[in-house]
Every structure is written in structure tokens, then in C-alpha cells.
Coordinates of C-alpha atoms and ligand atoms in Angstrom, one line a residue:
X18 CA -71.3 28.1 24.0
X19 CA -71.5 24.6 25.6
X20 CA -69.2 21.9 26.9
X21 CA -68.8 20.2 23.6
X22 CA -67.5 23.3 22.0
X23 CA -64.8 23.5 24.6
X24 CA -63.8 19.9 24.0
X25 CA -63.5 20.5 20.3
X26 CA -61.2 23.5 20.8
X27 CA -59.0 21.2 23.0
X28 CA -59.0 18.6 20.1
X29 CA -58.1 21.3 17.6
X30 CA -55.2 22.5 19.8
X31 CA -53.8 18.9 20.0
X32 CA -53.9 18.6 16.3
X33 CA -52.2 22.0 15.7
X34 CA -49.5 21.2 18.3
X35 CA -48.7 17.9 16.8
X36 CA -47.7 19.6 13.5
X37 CA -45.4 22.1 15.1
X38 CA -41.7 21.6 14.1
X39 CA -40.0 24.9 14.9
X40 CA -40.3 27.6 17.6
X41 CA -41.8 30.1 15.2
X42 CA -44.8 27.8 14.5
X43 CA -45.3 27.3 18.3
X44 CA -45.4 31.1 18.7
X45 CA -48.1 31.3 16.1
X46 CA -50.0 28.7 18.1
X47 CA -49.7 30.8 21.2
X48 CA -51.1 33.8 19.4
X49 CA -54.0 31.7 18.0
X50 CA -55.0 30.2 21.4
X51 CA -53.6 32.2 24.3
X52 CA -53.3 35.9 23.2
X53 CA -55.7 38.6 24.3
X54 CA -57.7 38.1 21.0
X55 CA -57.1 34.4 20.9
X56 CA -59.6 31.5 21.0
X57 CA -59.5 30.9 24.7
X58 CA -60.1 34.6 25.6
X59 CA -62.9 34.6 23.1
X60 CA -64.5 31.7 24.9
X61 CA -64.2 33.4 28.3
X62 CA -66.0 36.4 26.9
X63 CA -68.9 34.2 25.8
X64 CA -69.3 32.9 29.4
X65 CA -71.6 35.8 30.3
X66 CA -74.2 34.5 27.8
X67 CA -74.2 31.0 29.3
X68 CA -77.3 30.3 31.4
X69 CA -76.7 30.7 35.1
X70 CA -77.2 27.1 36.1
X71 CA -74.6 25.9 33.5
X72 CA -72.0 28.6 34.3
X73 CA -70.1 26.7 37.0
X74 CA -69.6 23.6 34.9
X75 CA -68.7 25.6 31.7
X76 CA -66.4 27.9 33.7
X77 CA -64.6 25.0 35.2
X78 CA -64.2 23.3 31.9
X79 CA -62.9 26.6 30.4
X80 CA -60.3 27.0 33.1
X81 CA -59.2 23.4 32.6
X82 CA -58.9 24.1 28.9
X83 CA -56.7 27.2 29.5
X84 CA -54.5 25.3 31.9
X85 CA -54.2 22.3 29.5
X86 CA -53.2 24.6 26.5
X87 CA -50.8 26.7 28.6
X88 CA -49.1 23.6 30.1
X89 CA -48.7 21.8 26.8
X90 CA -47.5 25.0 25.1
X91 CA -44.8 25.4 27.8
X92 CA -43.7 21.8 27.5
X93 CA -43.4 22.0 23.7
X94 CA -41.4 25.2 24.0
X95 CA -38.9 23.6 26.3
X96 CA -38.5 20.6 24.0
X97 CA -38.0 22.7 20.9
X98 CA -35.4 25.0 22.6
X99 CA -33.4 21.9 23.8
X100 CA -33.5 20.5 20.3
X101 CA -32.2 23.8 18.8
X102 CA -29.3 24.1 21.1
X103 CA -28.4 20.4 20.7
X104 CA -27.8 21.0 17.0
X105 CA -25.4 23.8 17.8
X106 CA -23.3 22.4 20.5
X107 CA -23.0 18.7 20.6
X108 CA -21.9 16.0 18.1
X109 CA -24.3 14.0 16.1
X110 CA -23.1 10.5 16.7
X111 CA -25.4 9.1 14.0
X112 CA -23.5 10.9 11.2
X113 CA -21.2 8.7 9.1
X114 CA -17.5 9.3 9.9
X115 CA -15.1 11.0 7.5
X116 CA -12.7 8.4 6.0
X117 CA -9.0 9.3 6.2
X118 CA -6.8 8.5 3.3
X119 CA -4.2 6.0 4.4
X120 CA -0.7 6.7 3.0
X121 CA 1.7 4.1 1.7
X122 CA 5.3 4.0 0.5
X123 CA 6.0 5.8 -2.8
X124 CA 6.5 3.4 -5.7
X125 CA 10.1 4.5 -6.0
X126 CA 10.8 3.7 -2.3
X127 CA 9.1 0.3 -2.8
X128 CA 11.3 -0.3 -5.9
X129 CA 14.5 0.6 -4.0
X130 CA 13.4 -1.5 -1.0
X131 CA 12.9 -4.5 -3.3
X132 CA 16.3 -4.0 -5.0
X133 CA 18.0 -3.6 -1.7
X134 CA 16.4 -6.8 -0.3
X135 CA 17.4 -8.9 -3.3
X136 CA 21.1 -7.7 -3.0
X137 CA 21.0 -8.0 0.8
X138 CA 20.2 -11.7 0.2
X139 CA 23.5 -11.9 -1.7
X140 CA 25.5 -10.3 1.1
X141 CA 25.5 -6.7 -0.1
X142 CA 25.5 -3.8 2.4
X143 CA 24.0 -0.4 1.6
X144 CA 25.9 2.9 1.5
X145 CA 24.9 6.4 0.7
X146 CA 26.9 9.5 -0.4
X147 CA 26.3 13.3 -0.8
X148 CA 24.2 14.7 -3.7
X149 CA 26.5 17.8 -3.9
X150 CA 29.7 16.3 -5.1
X151 CA 33.1 17.5 -6.2
X152 CA 34.3 17.2 -9.7
X153 CA 37.0 14.9 -8.4
X154 CA 34.6 12.2 -7.0
X155 CA 32.0 12.5 -9.8
X156 CA 34.5 12.5 -12.7
X157 CA 38.2 12.6 -12.1
X158 CA 38.6 9.6 -9.6
X159 CA 36.3 7.6 -12.0
X160 CA 38.8 8.0 -14.8
X161 CA 37.1 10.9 -16.6
X162 CA 40.1 13.1 -17.4
X163 CA 39.2 16.9 -17.4
X164 CA 38.7 17.0 -21.1
X165 CA 37.4 13.5 -21.5
X166 CA 34.6 13.4 -24.1
X167 CA 32.6 11.0 -21.9
X168 CA 31.8 14.0 -19.6
X169 CA 29.4 15.1 -22.3
X170 CA 27.4 12.0 -21.8
X171 CA 26.2 13.4 -18.5
X172 CA 24.9 17.0 -18.8
X173 CA 26.0 18.4 -15.5
X174 CA 24.6 21.1 -13.1
X175 CA 27.7 22.8 -11.9
X176 CA 27.5 24.7 -8.6
X177 CA 31.0 26.2 -9.1
X178 CA 34.1 25.2 -11.0
X179 CA 34.8 22.3 -8.7
X180 CA 31.4 21.4 -7.3
X181 CA 28.3 19.9 -8.9
X182 CA 25.1 18.0 -8.4
X183 CA 26.2 14.4 -8.9
X184 CA 25.2 13.0 -12.3
X185 CA 25.4 9.4 -11.1
X186 CA 25.8 7.3 -8.0
X187 CA 29.2 6.1 -9.1
X188 CA 31.1 8.7 -6.9
X189 CA 29.8 6.7 -3.9
X190 CA 31.9 3.8 -5.2
X191 CA 35.0 6.0 -4.8
X192 CA 34.0 7.0 -1.3
X193 CA 33.4 3.4 -0.2
X194 CA 36.7 2.2 -1.7
X195 CA 38.6 5.0 0.0
X196 CA 37.0 4.3 3.3
X197 CA 36.8 0.6 3.5
X198 CA 39.2 -2.2 2.8
X199 CA 38.3 -5.1 0.5
X200 CA 36.4 -7.4 0.5
X201 CA 33.7 -4.9 -0.5
X202 CA 30.2 -5.9 -1.5
X203 CA 27.9 -2.9 -1.5
X204 CA 25.0 -1.2 -3.2
X205 CA 24.5 2.6 -3.2
X206 CA 21.1 4.0 -3.9
X207 CA 20.5 7.7 -4.3
X208 CA 19.3 10.8 -6.2
X209 CA 21.2 12.1 -9.2
X210 CA 20.8 15.2 -11.4
X211 CA 21.2 15.9 -15.1
X212 CA 20.6 19.1 -17.0
X213 CA 18.3 17.4 -19.4
X214 CA 15.1 18.6 -21.1
X215 CA 12.1 17.3 -19.2
X216 CA 9.8 15.0 -21.1
X217 CA 8.1 11.6 -20.8
X218 CA 11.4 9.7 -20.9
X219 CA 13.8 12.0 -19.0
X220 CA 13.8 14.3 -16.0
X221 CA 16.3 16.6 -14.5
X222 CA 16.4 14.6 -11.3
X223 CA 16.1 10.8 -10.9
X224 CA 17.4 7.9 -8.8
X225 CA 20.1 5.2 -9.4
X226 CA 21.4 2.2 -7.5
X227 CA 25.1 1.6 -7.8
X228 CA 26.7 -1.8 -7.1
X229 CA 30.3 -2.5 -6.2
X230 CA 32.2 -5.7 -5.4
X231 CA 36.0 -5.8 -4.8
X232 CA 37.9 -8.8 -3.7
X233 CA 40.6 -11.2 -4.8
X234 CA 39.7 -13.2 -7.9
X235 CA 36.5 -11.5 -8.9
X236 CA 35.6 -12.3 -12.5
X237 CA 33.2 -11.2 -15.1
X238 CA 31.4 -14.5 -14.7
X239 CA 30.5 -13.5 -11.1
X240 CA 29.3 -10.1 -12.3
X241 CA 27.0 -11.9 -14.9
X242 CA 25.8 -14.4 -12.4
X243 CA 24.9 -11.8 -9.8
X244 CA 23.1 -9.5 -12.3
X245 CA 21.2 -12.4 -13.9
X246 CA 20.1 -13.6 -10.5
X247 CA 19.0 -10.1 -9.6
X248 CA 17.1 -9.6 -12.9
X249 CA 15.2 -12.9 -12.5
X250 CA 14.3 -12.1 -8.9
X251 CA 13.0 -8.7 -9.9
X252 CA 11.4 -9.2 -13.3
X253 CA 10.5 -12.8 -13.2
X254 CA 12.2 -16.2 -13.6
X255 CA 11.5 -16.8 -17.3
X256 CA 13.1 -13.6 -18.5
X257 CA 15.6 -13.7 -21.4
X258 CA 18.7 -11.4 -21.2
X259 CA 21.8 -10.5 -23.0
X260 CA 25.0 -8.5 -22.3
X261 CA 26.2 -6.1 -24.9
X262 CA 29.7 -4.6 -25.0
X263 CA 29.6 -0.9 -24.1
X264 CA 31.9 1.9 -22.7
X265 CA 32.2 3.6 -19.4
X266 CA 35.4 5.4 -18.3
X267 CA 35.5 3.6 -14.9
X268 CA 35.0 0.0 -16.1
X269 CA 37.0 -2.2 -18.5
X270 CA 35.6 -4.2 -20.1
X271 CA 32.1 -2.5 -19.9
X272 CA 28.7 -3.9 -20.8
X273 CA 25.1 -3.1 -20.8
X274 CA 22.5 -5.7 -19.8
X275 CA 19.2 -6.0 -21.8
X276 CA 16.1 -8.1 -21.0
X277 CA 13.4 -9.1 -23.5
X278 CA 10.8 -6.4 -23.9
X279 CA 7.9 -7.0 -21.5
X280 CA 5.4 -5.5 -23.9
X281 CA 6.0 -7.4 -27.1
X282 CA 7.8 -10.4 -25.6
X283 CA 10.8 -9.8 -28.0
X284 CA 8.9 -9.4 -31.2
X285 CA 9.6 -5.6 -31.5
X286 CA 7.4 -2.7 -30.6
X287 CA 7.4 1.1 -29.9
X288 CA 8.6 0.7 -26.3
X289 CA 11.7 -1.3 -27.3
X290 CA 12.2 0.7 -30.4
X291 CA 11.5 -2.5 -32.5
X292 CA 14.6 -4.2 -31.2
X293 CA 12.8 -6.7 -28.8
X294 CA 15.2 -5.7 -26.1
X295 CA 15.2 -3.2 -23.2
X296 CA 18.4 -2.0 -21.6
X297 CA 18.2 -2.3 -17.8
X298 CA 21.7 -1.4 -16.5
X299 CA 25.4 -0.6 -17.2
X300 CA 28.2 -2.7 -15.7
X301 CA 31.8 -3.8 -16.0
X302 CA 35.0 -4.7 -14.3
X303 CA 36.4 -1.8 -12.3
X304 CA 39.1 -0.1 -14.3
X305 CA 42.6 -0.6 -12.6
X306 CA 43.0 3.2 -12.8
X307 CA 40.0 3.7 -10.5
X308 CA 41.3 1.1 -8.0
X309 CA 44.7 3.0 -8.0
X310 CA 42.9 6.3 -7.5
X311 CA 41.1 4.8 -4.5
X312 CA 44.3 3.3 -2.9
X313 CA 43.5 -0.4 -3.8
X314 CA 46.2 -2.5 -5.4
X315 CA 45.0 -3.7 -8.8
X316 CA 47.6 -6.5 -8.8
X317 CA 45.9 -8.0 -5.7
X318 CA 42.3 -7.1 -6.1
X319 CA 39.7 -7.0 -8.9
X320 CA 36.1 -6.0 -8.9
X321 CA 33.0 -5.3 -10.8
X322 CA 30.5 -2.4 -10.7
X323 CA 27.0 -1.8 -12.0
X324 CA 24.5 1.0 -12.1
X325 CA 20.8 1.2 -12.9
X326 CA 18.1 3.9 -13.0
X327 CA 15.4 3.3 -10.5
X328 CA 12.7 5.2 -12.4
X329 CA 13.5 3.2 -15.5
X330 CA 13.5 0.0 -13.5
X331 CA 10.0 0.8 -12.1
X332 CA 8.8 2.0 -15.5
X333 CA 9.7 -1.3 -17.1
X334 CA 8.3 -3.4 -14.3
X335 CA 5.0 -1.6 -13.9
X336 CA 4.6 -0.3 -17.5
X337 CA 4.7 3.4 -16.5
X338 CA 4.8 5.5 -19.7
X339 CA 5.9 8.9 -18.3
X340 CA 8.7 9.5 -15.8
X341 CA 7.1 12.7 -14.6
X342 CA 4.3 10.8 -12.9
X343 CA 6.8 9.7 -10.2
X344 CA 7.3 13.3 -9.1
X345 CA 3.8 14.9 -9.5
X346 CA 2.4 13.2 -6.4
X347 CA -1.0 12.7 -8.1
X348 CA -2.9 10.5 -5.8
X349 CA -4.6 8.6 -8.7
X350 CA -1.2 7.5 -9.8
X351 CA 0.3 6.7 -6.4
X352 CA -2.5 4.7 -5.1
X353 CA -2.2 2.1 -7.9
X354 CA 0.9 0.7 -6.1
Ligands
LIG11 N1 27.2 5.6 -13.9 C1 26.6 5.1 -15.1 C2 25.6 6.1 -15.6 O1 25.1 6.9 -14.9 C3 26.0 3.8 -14.8 C4 27.0 2.7 -14.6 C5 27.5 2.0 -15.6 C6 27.4 2.5 -13.3 C7 28.5 1.0 -15.4 C8 28.4 1.5 -13.1 C9 28.9 0.8 -14.2 O2 28.9 1.2 -11.9 O3 29.8 -0.1 -13.9 O4 25.2 6.0 -16.7

């Protein structure tokens, strides 16, 4: 053994240490160099064969080697232990953050908000009424006699003989008329229920917006003007429209308003059932019987009312093909709006 041999062991140790990544590898290194049968002990054993005059220098160098390896081994051990515990306890600030999904208003809420704001601009206030209604408010006060065939138009969920889930927002008209004196200019949004088969076009629960205006000298012309203004604001200025005679027990005369089909532009397609037109709402002059039921003198006051489905309105505006999408809360649908 000579001094060069000791230097080369030191070099080999440096090389080995530089490739150590985990504690287990470091332990293998300790066994290789520092254990009883390790390289350093082996060198000390060979010291006895070294010529006497070289012994002090070689011995010194061997001691230095052992100290060097022991020190570097201890340092590396401390570093690796720190690294291991860091991974367990603290936060890695270099990791990318998790993105939170930001919510937004449901498309039906957005649609109601837009309808409300258009009517607000025309001086309408907003009212709401209960979803659990009495037969009286939902039907009777609105001029549906107990055996009136028009009751069949609205498949009803009855809770008891006299109570039901409202089938339309029209009962809120009655509540407003009974509680406020004319002039009345109100819209009444809300949820309604019908015992209908669920499919792409109909659902057992949906939303409507009701409108009511009562004052002296209110005419059908004002009804038309208001609804045409609304439709142009909501669907776009160049829309074409028409009013068709219809029937509702609580209005006389009654009408339905159609706009040109947004898909085919009026040529006729599947969506408009090849008529070129899409119905958007029902309306009419409030029947004098309804005014009387609500304590308003029909000789002094006249008024008009209208009602539209909010899902239908949104379906027409955004070309949504299936009403069920509104209630499934599928993020892929909702985030399009
Ligand atoms: N309540 C009717 C329905 O659900 C809609 C309606 C039509 C409301 C005419 C009105 C109206 O106020 O005047 O089918």
C-alpha cells in the first residue's frame, strides 16, 4: 500500500457519494467504506506491511481518509434526512395550483333577469306568489268554473280536494289585484307544475312569467305595443310577429303571439312544425268576471294580461333542443351560457 492508493480510494468515495439519491444507497456506501470489513479497515490492516520509515506518512494519510469519509458520510446523511421530511410535512410551492371552477347564474335565472329588466324599463314591478295554491286562486277566481273543460288543458297535481301545485303563474294576478289598487303594472315570475309525461318538449315542472296591467282606458293596442316591444328587445329588432285569436277563461278576447321561426326564418322546418311560426306567449284583455272576482270595477277599469314559459323562451332564443337539460345541472350544458 502506498499514498497513491489512498488517494484513489478517496476519489472513488467521492464518485460513489455523488450518485447517492436515497438513504438506503448511503447506508450501502457506509458498509462499503466504513464497516469492519470495509475498504478503510482493510487499508488499516495493510499498514503493518508498510516499511517502517513510510509508516508515519501513510498512517497520517489513512487517518485523514477515514475522517474525510466519515465527515462527508454524516453530512450527506443529514441532508438526505432533511429532504425526506420536507416532502412529508411542508408544501411544495413550485407545484401548479388547482383551478377552481367559477360558478355563474343558471341560464333560466339569466333569462328571467333579462325579461324582468325589459319590463322594468316599461314601468313594471315584480311580484311573486306561492307554489302551493288553492283551487280558488289557480282556477275559480280566474273564471274556470268547477266543471269547466279548460281545466283539462292543465294536468294538475292535486295535494287535496282544494289545494294543488299551481299549474300557471296566473293565480298571482288574482293575489295582486286583491291586494293592490289600480293602476297595476306588474310581472310575476315563478315555478309551475303539470302532471305531464317528461320528454324533450315537456317537463313536470317549469317556469313562467305572468304580466298584468290594470288601469282606466287600457286597450288591446297597448297590449300589442308592449308585447311587440318586449319581443324585439328580447329576440332582436328585425323579428316578424303575428297575433292569433285564442282562448283562455280569464281573458276576453284572447290571443297567442307568434314570432318567425329562428331556424328556418319562416320557410318552415321541423322546429316550427313547417308553419314558419313559433308561439311565444298567451295574452288577452282581462275578463270582466276576473276583475269582479278580485274586487275591481270593470265599468271603471280595463286591463290586459299575458303569460310565457321561461324554458320555452330560452329554448327558442338559444336553440336548446331538450327541456330536460335545464334541470340536469350538467356542467357541459351550463357553462355554455
Ligand atoms: N296561464 C296561461 C297558461 O299557462 C298563459 C296565459 C295566457 C297567461 C294568457 C295569461 C294570459 O295571463 O292572458 O297557459
